[in-house]
């Protein structure tokens, strides 16, 4: 586990099963009084809240960054260099039981060591955690555990512990459930290794993380079925912030929705404007059954979108003002999920947490604490980086849009920021996807975003770059 303090933002990173999530610490105002952020953040204009503005100042918005035929090789490089994206269809038949019980027990141990609050305002005490431990039934895990493959059949939350109850670090931050790990859309592949005593929760490993998922939301399948489903062609990719899925061609019987970047096998229906997508359903025996569902043609792409700066900017702005969702709470997204779903529409498979995302692609610059502001600004003089570069600072990640008057801007999903207030500081709660200047936070103890950047990477082939050392 690593714990970071960044400008009032505490970031706790645990590799599997925990994902990287960021919260506002007491120094950042989350547990004290805070002010709502203005509709337009400091230094932005209304025109900057349109994708066309940034496409218009880009020198080559239609440049194909990675051709479609090279995407799989690029994704293999991502998997190799980060080591955190897994393919359940290639898992061995069994895992060591100690691997599964150790991870589950470690999660319980970590959470129970924190002074978290329950929904009724009381502390989560030893009795609360002993009940969960009893339900986890880890002593029943055998020495060798079969990896049962399955597909997600209903949008589902992945929990750190097998319970719907939420835990909070403060009763003033109840939108940050410390048991929320992530969420997964219909069609996500996974492997199941263990069930709670009552059978309601399953311990699972998905391509991006591991944790507990409700049994009613998965359908078991064979390895061959999973491979066929994940690689079937033709296919569509959801391109809206949320794409509605219906059970009839008239688009009246609503079934569910899929977030941006989901891939489904498809076929034409013969009805104008309607496409049939193949979805996994769970039958009465808990097995996966594939059936057709229907989507509006305008909400999907036939195959992946071309990877160009224009595409990424357009997709990112479809989520402008979308609410922040810690670990995908409430069907929304946090900073790293925002980046991940945008790039998934062009077929790029990024890791789930920001620290791992920051290892992907061609290094443009890596900063030390001593790197001065002008050296940092010099990096963003290259206008061609807009729409393809991700900007990482400890605990947060953003998409670079471009520079205006020498000032760099990004679009990102953020909780909030601090600003000077006389001799003190005040915290502005944003809680949504916004466009902002990298000078945000200037004049505070932690400084501007620009001065807190660690790396700038272009999401493209190549690993060379220039490191900006101390002056």
Coordinates of C-alpha atoms in Angstrom, one line a residue:
X1 CA 0.0 0.0 0.0
X2 CA 1.2 3.5 -0.8
X3 CA -0.4 6.6 0.7
X4 CA 0.0 10.0 -0.8
X5 CA -0.9 13.6 0.3
X6 CA -1.4 15.8 -2.7
X7 CA -2.8 19.3 -2.2
X8 CA -5.3 18.2 0.3
X9 CA -5.9 15.0 -1.7
X10 CA -5.1 11.7 0.0
X11 CA -4.6 8.9 -2.5
X12 CA -4.6 5.3 -1.2
X13 CA -3.2 2.8 -3.8
X14 CA -3.4 -0.9 -3.2
X15 CA -2.7 -3.1 -6.2
X16 CA -5.1 -5.9 -6.5
X17 CA -7.7 -6.0 -5.1
X18 CA -7.8 -2.3 -4.5
X19 CA -7.8 0.4 -7.1
X20 CA -6.4 3.9 -7.0
X21 CA -8.9 6.3 -5.7
X22 CA -8.5 9.9 -4.4
X23 CA -10.3 11.6 -1.5
X24 CA -10.1 15.0 0.0
X25 CA -8.3 15.1 3.3
X26 CA -9.1 17.3 6.3
X27 CA -6.5 19.8 5.1
X28 CA -8.4 20.0 1.8
X29 CA -11.7 20.9 3.4
X30 CA -13.7 17.7 2.8
X31 CA -14.4 17.3 6.4
X32 CA -14.8 21.0 7.0
X33 CA -16.6 23.8 5.3
X34 CA -16.2 24.0 1.5
X35 CA -17.5 26.2 -1.3
X36 CA -19.1 25.1 -4.5
X37 CA -17.0 25.6 -7.6
X38 CA -18.2 28.1 -10.2
X39 CA -19.7 26.8 -13.4
X40 CA -16.7 28.0 -15.3
X41 CA -13.5 27.3 -13.4
X42 CA -10.9 30.1 -13.1
X43 CA -9.2 30.9 -16.4
X44 CA -11.8 29.1 -18.6
X45 CA -14.3 30.5 -21.0
X46 CA -17.6 29.1 -22.2
X47 CA -16.1 28.4 -25.7
X48 CA -13.5 26.2 -24.0
X49 CA -16.4 23.9 -22.8
X50 CA -16.9 22.8 -26.4
X51 CA -14.8 20.1 -28.2
X52 CA -14.7 22.3 -31.4
X53 CA -12.7 24.9 -29.6
X54 CA -9.8 22.5 -29.0
X55 CA -10.1 20.7 -32.3
X56 CA -9.9 24.1 -33.9
X57 CA -6.6 25.0 -32.4
X58 CA -5.0 21.6 -33.0
X59 CA -2.5 21.5 -35.8
X60 CA -3.5 18.1 -37.1
X61 CA -6.7 16.8 -35.3
X62 CA -7.3 14.0 -37.9
X63 CA -3.8 12.4 -37.6
X64 CA -4.2 8.7 -37.1
X65 CA -2.1 8.1 -34.0
X66 CA -2.2 4.3 -34.1
X67 CA -3.6 2.5 -37.1
X68 CA -6.3 0.0 -36.4
X69 CA -4.1 -2.9 -37.4
X70 CA -1.5 -1.9 -34.8
X71 CA -3.9 -1.7 -31.8
X72 CA -3.5 -5.2 -30.6
X73 CA 0.3 -5.0 -30.6
X74 CA 0.0 -1.7 -28.6
X75 CA -2.4 -3.3 -26.1
X76 CA 0.0 -6.2 -25.7
X77 CA 2.7 -3.7 -24.9
X78 CA 0.5 -2.0 -22.3
X79 CA -0.2 -5.4 -20.6
X80 CA 3.5 -6.2 -20.6
X81 CA 4.7 -2.9 -19.2
X82 CA 2.0 -2.4 -16.6
X83 CA 1.5 -6.0 -15.5
X84 CA -2.0 -5.3 -14.1
X85 CA -4.4 -6.1 -17.0
X86 CA -5.4 -9.7 -16.9
X87 CA -7.2 -12.0 -19.3
X88 CA -9.5 -14.4 -17.5
X89 CA -9.9 -16.5 -20.6
X90 CA -6.2 -17.5 -20.3
X91 CA -6.3 -18.3 -16.6
X92 CA -5.1 -21.7 -15.5
X93 CA -7.7 -24.2 -14.5
X94 CA -6.9 -23.7 -10.8
X95 CA -5.4 -21.2 -8.5
X96 CA -3.7 -21.8 -5.1
X97 CA -6.3 -21.4 -2.4
X98 CA -3.9 -19.4 -0.3
X99 CA -3.7 -16.8 -3.0
X100 CA -7.4 -16.2 -2.9
X101 CA -7.9 -16.5 0.9
X102 CA -4.8 -14.3 1.5
X103 CA -6.1 -11.5 -0.7
X104 CA -9.6 -11.6 0.8
X105 CA -8.3 -11.7 4.3
X106 CA -5.9 -8.9 3.6
X107 CA -8.7 -6.7 2.4
X108 CA -10.7 -7.3 5.6
X109 CA -7.6 -6.7 7.7
X110 CA -6.9 -3.4 6.1
X111 CA -10.5 -2.1 6.2
X112 CA -11.0 -3.2 9.8
X113 CA -7.9 -1.3 10.9
X114 CA -9.5 2.0 9.8
X115 CA -11.8 4.1 11.9
X116 CA -14.7 4.1 9.4
X117 CA -18.3 5.1 10.0
X118 CA -21.4 3.1 9.2
X119 CA -24.4 4.6 7.5
X120 CA -26.1 5.2 10.9
X121 CA -23.2 7.3 12.1
X122 CA -21.7 4.7 14.4
X123 CA -18.2 3.3 14.1
X124 CA -17.7 0.0 12.3
X125 CA -16.6 -2.1 15.3
X126 CA -15.2 -5.5 15.8
X127 CA -18.7 -7.1 15.9
X128 CA -19.4 -5.6 12.5
X129 CA -16.3 -7.1 11.0
X130 CA -16.5 -10.4 12.7
X131 CA -20.0 -10.8 11.1
X132 CA -18.5 -10.2 7.7
X133 CA -15.6 -12.5 8.3
X134 CA -18.0 -15.3 9.3
X135 CA -19.9 -14.7 6.1
X136 CA -16.7 -14.8 4.0
X137 CA -16.2 -18.4 5.1
X138 CA -12.5 -18.3 4.0
X139 CA -11.6 -21.4 5.9
X140 CA -13.6 -23.5 3.4
X141 CA -11.3 -22.5 0.5
X142 CA -9.4 -25.7 -0.6
X143 CA -5.7 -25.9 -1.4
X144 CA -6.5 -25.7 -5.1
X145 CA -9.4 -23.5 -6.2
X146 CA -11.0 -24.0 -9.7
X147 CA -11.2 -20.8 -11.8
X148 CA -14.9 -20.8 -12.9
X149 CA -15.2 -18.4 -15.9
X150 CA -18.2 -16.1 -16.3
X151 CA -19.5 -13.0 -18.0
X152 CA -21.2 -10.1 -16.2
X153 CA -24.9 -10.1 -17.1
X154 CA -26.0 -6.9 -15.3
X155 CA -24.1 -3.7 -14.4
X156 CA -22.5 -4.6 -11.1
X157 CA -20.4 -3.1 -8.3
X158 CA -17.3 -4.8 -7.2
X159 CA -16.9 -4.5 -3.4
X160 CA -13.8 -4.7 -1.2
X161 CA -15.9 -6.7 1.3
X162 CA -19.1 -8.8 0.6
X163 CA -21.7 -6.3 1.8
X164 CA -24.0 -3.6 0.4
X165 CA -23.4 -1.5 3.6
X166 CA -21.3 1.6 3.0
X167 CA -18.4 2.8 5.2
X168 CA -17.1 6.4 5.3
X169 CA -14.1 8.1 6.7
X170 CA -16.4 10.9 7.8
X171 CA -20.1 11.5 7.9
X172 CA -19.5 14.6 5.8
X173 CA -18.2 12.6 2.9
X174 CA -20.9 9.9 2.5
X175 CA -20.4 10.0 -1.3
X176 CA -17.1 8.2 -0.8
X177 CA -17.9 4.6 0.2
X178 CA -14.6 3.0 1.3
X179 CA -15.9 -0.4 0.4
X180 CA -16.5 0.5 -3.3
X181 CA -13.7 -0.9 -5.5
X182 CA -15.1 -0.5 -9.0
X183 CA -18.0 -1.3 -11.2
X184 CA -18.3 -3.4 -14.3
X185 CA -20.6 -3.4 -17.4
X186 CA -22.5 -6.2 -19.0
X187 CA -20.2 -8.5 -21.0
X188 CA -17.1 -8.1 -18.7
X189 CA -15.2 -11.4 -18.4
X190 CA -14.1 -12.6 -15.0
X191 CA -13.2 -15.7 -13.0
X192 CA -15.0 -16.8 -9.9
X193 CA -13.0 -18.5 -7.0
X194 CA -15.2 -18.5 -3.9
X195 CA -18.6 -17.7 -2.6
X196 CA -19.8 -16.4 0.7
X197 CA -21.6 -18.7 3.2
X198 CA -25.0 -17.6 1.9
X199 CA -23.9 -17.8 -1.7
X200 CA -24.9 -14.2 -2.5
X201 CA -21.4 -12.8 -3.1
X202 CA -18.6 -14.2 -5.3
X203 CA -14.9 -13.5 -5.0
X204 CA -13.8 -12.6 -8.5
X205 CA -10.9 -11.5 -10.7
X206 CA -11.8 -9.2 -13.6
X207 CA -9.3 -7.9 -16.2
X208 CA -8.7 -4.8 -14.1
X209 CA -9.2 -5.7 -10.4
X210 CA -10.5 -8.3 -7.9
X211 CA -13.1 -8.2 -5.2
X212 CA -16.7 -9.3 -4.4
X213 CA -19.5 -9.3 -6.9
X214 CA -23.1 -10.3 -6.4
X215 CA -23.8 -13.9 -7.7
X216 CA -27.0 -12.8 -9.4
X217 CA -25.0 -10.5 -11.8
X218 CA -22.9 -13.2 -13.4
X219 CA -23.5 -16.1 -15.8
X220 CA -21.0 -19.0 -15.9
X221 CA -19.6 -20.0 -19.3
X222 CA -17.0 -22.2 -20.8
X223 CA -13.5 -21.0 -21.8
X224 CA -14.5 -21.5 -25.5
X225 CA -17.7 -19.4 -25.0
X226 CA -15.8 -16.6 -23.4
X227 CA -13.1 -16.5 -26.1
X228 CA -15.7 -16.5 -28.9
X229 CA -17.8 -13.8 -27.3
X230 CA -14.9 -11.5 -26.6
X231 CA -13.5 -11.8 -30.1
X232 CA -16.7 -12.1 -32.2
X233 CA -17.1 -9.9 -35.3
X234 CA -18.8 -7.8 -36.4
X235 CA -19.1 -5.8 -33.2
X236 CA -20.2 -2.4 -32.0
X237 CA -18.7 -0.1 -29.4
X238 CA -20.8 2.2 -27.2
X239 CA -19.8 5.8 -27.7
X240 CA -22.3 7.7 -25.6
X241 CA -21.8 8.4 -21.9
X242 CA -24.5 5.8 -21.3
X243 CA -26.1 3.7 -24.1
X244 CA -29.5 2.3 -23.5
X245 CA -30.1 -1.4 -24.3
X246 CA -33.6 -2.5 -25.2
X247 CA -35.2 -6.0 -25.6
X248 CA -37.3 -5.0 -28.6
X249 CA -36.6 -3.4 -32.0
X250 CA -39.1 -0.7 -31.2
X251 CA -36.8 0.4 -28.4
X252 CA -39.6 0.4 -25.7
X253 CA -38.7 -2.4 -23.4
X254 CA -35.6 -1.0 -21.6
X255 CA -33.2 -3.7 -20.3
X256 CA -30.1 -1.8 -19.0
X257 CA -27.5 0.7 -20.1
X258 CA -23.8 0.3 -21.0
X259 CA -21.2 2.9 -20.3
X260 CA -18.8 4.4 -22.9
X261 CA -16.4 2.0 -24.5
X262 CA -18.3 -1.4 -24.1
X263 CA -17.8 -3.9 -27.0
X264 CA -20.7 -6.1 -28.1
X265 CA -21.0 -8.6 -31.0
X266 CA -23.6 -7.2 -33.4
X267 CA -25.7 -7.7 -36.5
X268 CA -28.0 -5.5 -38.6
X269 CA -31.7 -5.7 -37.8
X270 CA -33.1 -4.4 -41.1
X271 CA -34.8 -1.6 -39.2
X272 CA -33.3 1.8 -39.9
X273 CA -31.4 3.3 -37.0
X274 CA -31.4 0.1 -34.9
X275 CA -28.6 -2.4 -34.3
X276 CA -28.8 -5.7 -32.5
X277 CA -26.1 -6.4 -29.9
X278 CA -25.5 -9.8 -28.4
X279 CA -25.6 -9.7 -24.6
X280 CA -25.0 -12.3 -22.0
X281 CA -28.0 -13.2 -19.8
X282 CA -28.1 -15.4 -16.6
X283 CA -30.5 -18.3 -16.8
X284 CA -32.2 -20.1 -13.8
X285 CA -29.2 -22.4 -13.5
X286 CA -26.7 -19.5 -13.3
X287 CA -25.3 -20.2 -16.7
X288 CA -24.6 -17.6 -19.4
X289 CA -27.1 -17.5 -22.3
X290 CA -26.5 -15.1 -25.2
X291 CA -29.5 -13.1 -26.5
X292 CA -30.1 -10.1 -28.7
X293 CA -30.7 -6.6 -27.4
X294 CA -31.2 -3.5 -29.4
X295 CA -29.5 -0.1 -29.5
X296 CA -29.9 3.1 -31.4
X297 CA -27.3 3.2 -34.2
X298 CA -26.3 6.7 -33.2
X299 CA -25.2 5.5 -29.8
X300 CA -22.6 3.0 -31.1
X301 CA -19.8 2.7 -33.5
X302 CA -19.4 -0.2 -35.9
X303 CA -16.0 -1.3 -34.8
X304 CA -13.7 1.0 -32.9
X305 CA -13.5 4.7 -33.7
X306 CA -10.3 5.8 -35.4
X307 CA -7.7 6.9 -33.0
X308 CA -7.2 10.5 -33.8
X309 CA -7.0 13.6 -31.5
X310 CA -10.4 14.7 -32.8
X311 CA -12.0 11.4 -31.7
X312 CA -10.5 11.5 -28.2
X313 CA -11.5 15.1 -27.7
X314 CA -15.1 14.5 -28.9
X315 CA -15.4 11.4 -26.7
X316 CA -14.0 13.2 -23.6
X317 CA -16.5 16.1 -24.0
X318 CA -19.4 13.7 -24.1
X319 CA -18.7 13.3 -20.4
X320 CA -18.3 17.0 -19.7
X321 CA -20.1 17.9 -16.4
X322 CA -20.8 14.2 -15.7
X323 CA -20.8 13.7 -11.9
X324 CA -17.7 12.3 -10.2
X325 CA -18.1 8.7 -9.0
X326 CA -15.6 7.3 -6.5
X327 CA -14.8 3.8 -7.7
X328 CA -17.7 4.1 -10.2
X329 CA -20.3 4.8 -7.5
X330 CA -23.8 5.6 -8.8
X331 CA -22.8 4.5 -12.3
X332 CA -20.4 7.4 -12.8
X333 CA -16.6 7.6 -13.0
X334 CA -13.6 8.9 -11.2
X335 CA -10.5 10.5 -12.8
X336 CA -8.9 7.3 -14.0
X337 CA -12.1 5.6 -15.2
X338 CA -12.8 8.8 -17.2
X339 CA -9.5 8.4 -19.0
X340 CA -10.0 4.6 -19.4
X341 CA -13.4 4.7 -21.1
X342 CA -12.5 7.6 -23.5
X343 CA -9.6 5.6 -24.9
X344 CA -11.5 2.4 -24.9
X345 CA -13.7 3.7 -27.7
X346 CA -10.7 3.6 -30.1
X347 CA -9.7 0.1 -28.9
X348 CA -7.0 1.0 -26.4
X349 CA -7.1 -1.1 -23.2
X350 CA -5.7 1.1 -20.4
X351 CA -5.3 0.0 -16.7
X352 CA -7.9 1.1 -14.2
X353 CA -5.8 3.2 -11.8
X354 CA -4.0 6.4 -12.6
X355 CA -0.5 5.3 -11.4
X356 CA -0.6 2.4 -13.9
X357 CA -2.1 4.5 -16.7
X358 CA 0.9 6.9 -16.3
X359 CA 3.2 4.1 -17.4
X360 CA 1.5 3.8 -20.8
X361 CA 2.8 5.2 -24.1
X362 CA 5.7 7.5 -25.1
X363 CA 7.2 9.5 -22.3
X364 CA 7.2 13.2 -23.2
X365 CA 8.5 14.5 -19.9
X366 CA 9.1 13.4 -16.3
X367 CA 9.4 16.1 -13.7
X368 CA 11.3 16.4 -10.4
X369 CA 10.1 18.6 -7.6
X370 CA 12.8 21.0 -8.5
X371 CA 11.7 21.4 -12.2
X372 CA 10.8 25.1 -12.6
X373 CA 7.5 26.2 -14.0
X374 CA 8.9 27.5 -17.3
X375 CA 10.5 24.2 -18.1
X376 CA 7.2 22.6 -17.4
X377 CA 5.4 25.1 -19.6
X378 CA 7.8 24.5 -22.4
X379 CA 6.5 20.9 -22.8
X380 CA 3.1 22.2 -23.7
X381 CA 4.3 24.5 -26.4
X382 CA 3.9 21.4 -28.7
X383 CA 0.3 21.9 -29.8
X384 CA 0.2 18.4 -31.5
X385 CA 0.0 16.8 -28.0
X386 CA -3.6 17.9 -27.5
X387 CA -6.1 15.0 -27.2
X388 CA -3.4 12.3 -27.0
X389 CA -1.4 13.1 -23.8
X390 CA -2.3 12.1 -20.3
X391 CA -1.0 14.2 -17.4
X392 CA -0.2 12.5 -14.2
X393 CA 0.3 13.9 -10.7
X394 CA 0.2 11.8 -7.6
X395 CA -3.3 10.7 -7.1
X396 CA -4.8 12.3 -10.2
X397 CA -4.8 12.0 -14.0
X398 CA -6.0 14.3 -16.8
X399 CA -6.2 14.6 -20.6
X400 CA -4.3 17.5 -22.1
X401 CA -6.4 19.6 -24.5
X402 CA -4.0 22.3 -25.7
X403 CA -2.6 25.7 -24.7
X404 CA -4.1 29.2 -25.1
X405 CA -1.9 32.2 -24.7
X406 CA 0.9 30.0 -23.3
X407 CA -1.5 28.5 -20.6
X408 CA -2.1 24.7 -20.8
X409 CA -5.5 23.3 -20.3
X410 CA -6.9 19.8 -19.5
X411 CA -10.2 18.0 -19.2
X412 CA -10.5 15.8 -16.2
X413 CA -12.9 14.3 -13.6
X414 CA -12.1 16.0 -10.2
X415 CA -13.3 16.3 -6.7
X416 CA -12.2 19.8 -6.0
X417 CA -9.3 22.3 -5.6
X418 CA -8.0 24.8 -3.1
X419 CA -7.6 28.5 -3.7
X420 CA -6.1 31.4 -1.7
X421 CA -8.5 33.2 0.7
X422 CA -6.5 36.1 2.2
X423 CA -3.9 34.5 4.4
X424 CA -5.8 31.2 4.5
X425 CA -7.2 28.8 1.8
X426 CA -10.6 27.6 1.0
X427 CA -11.7 24.4 -0.8
X428 CA -13.9 24.5 -3.9
X429 CA -15.9 21.3 -4.5
X430 CA -16.2 20.5 -8.2
X431 CA -17.3 16.8 -8.2
X432 CA -17.6 16.6 -12.0
X433 CA -15.8 16.4 -15.3
X434 CA -14.4 19.9 -16.1
X435 CA -12.1 21.9 -18.3
X436 CA -9.5 23.7 -16.3
X437 CA -6.1 25.5 -16.6
X438 CA -3.1 23.8 -15.1
X439 CA -2.6 26.9 -13.0
X440 CA -5.5 25.8 -10.9
X441 CA -4.4 25.8 -7.2
X442 CA -1.8 28.5 -7.7
X443 CA -1.0 30.4 -4.6
X444 CA -1.9 27.5 -2.2
X445 CA 0.4 25.5 0.0
X446 CA 0.5 22.6 -2.5
X447 CA 0.7 24.8 -5.5
X448 CA -0.7 24.7 -9.1
X449 CA -1.4 21.5 -10.9
X450 CA 1.3 22.4 -13.3
X451 CA 3.9 22.3 -10.5
X452 CA 2.6 19.0 -9.2
X453 CA 2.8 17.1 -12.5
X454 CA 5.0 14.0 -12.4
X455 CA 4.8 12.7 -16.0
X456 CA 3.4 13.7 -19.4
X457 CA 2.9 10.8 -21.8
X458 CA 1.5 10.5 -25.3
X459 CA -0.7 7.4 -25.6
X460 CA 1.1 6.1 -28.6
X461 CA 4.0 3.8 -29.6
X462 CA 7.5 4.5 -28.3
X463 CA 9.0 5.0 -24.9
X464 CA 11.6 7.6 -25.4
X465 CA 11.3 11.1 -24.0
X466 CA 13.1 13.9 -22.2
X467 CA 13.5 14.1 -18.5
X468 CA 13.4 17.5 -17.0
X469 CA 15.8 17.5 -14.1
X470 CA 16.2 20.1 -11.5
X471 CA 17.5 23.5 -12.8

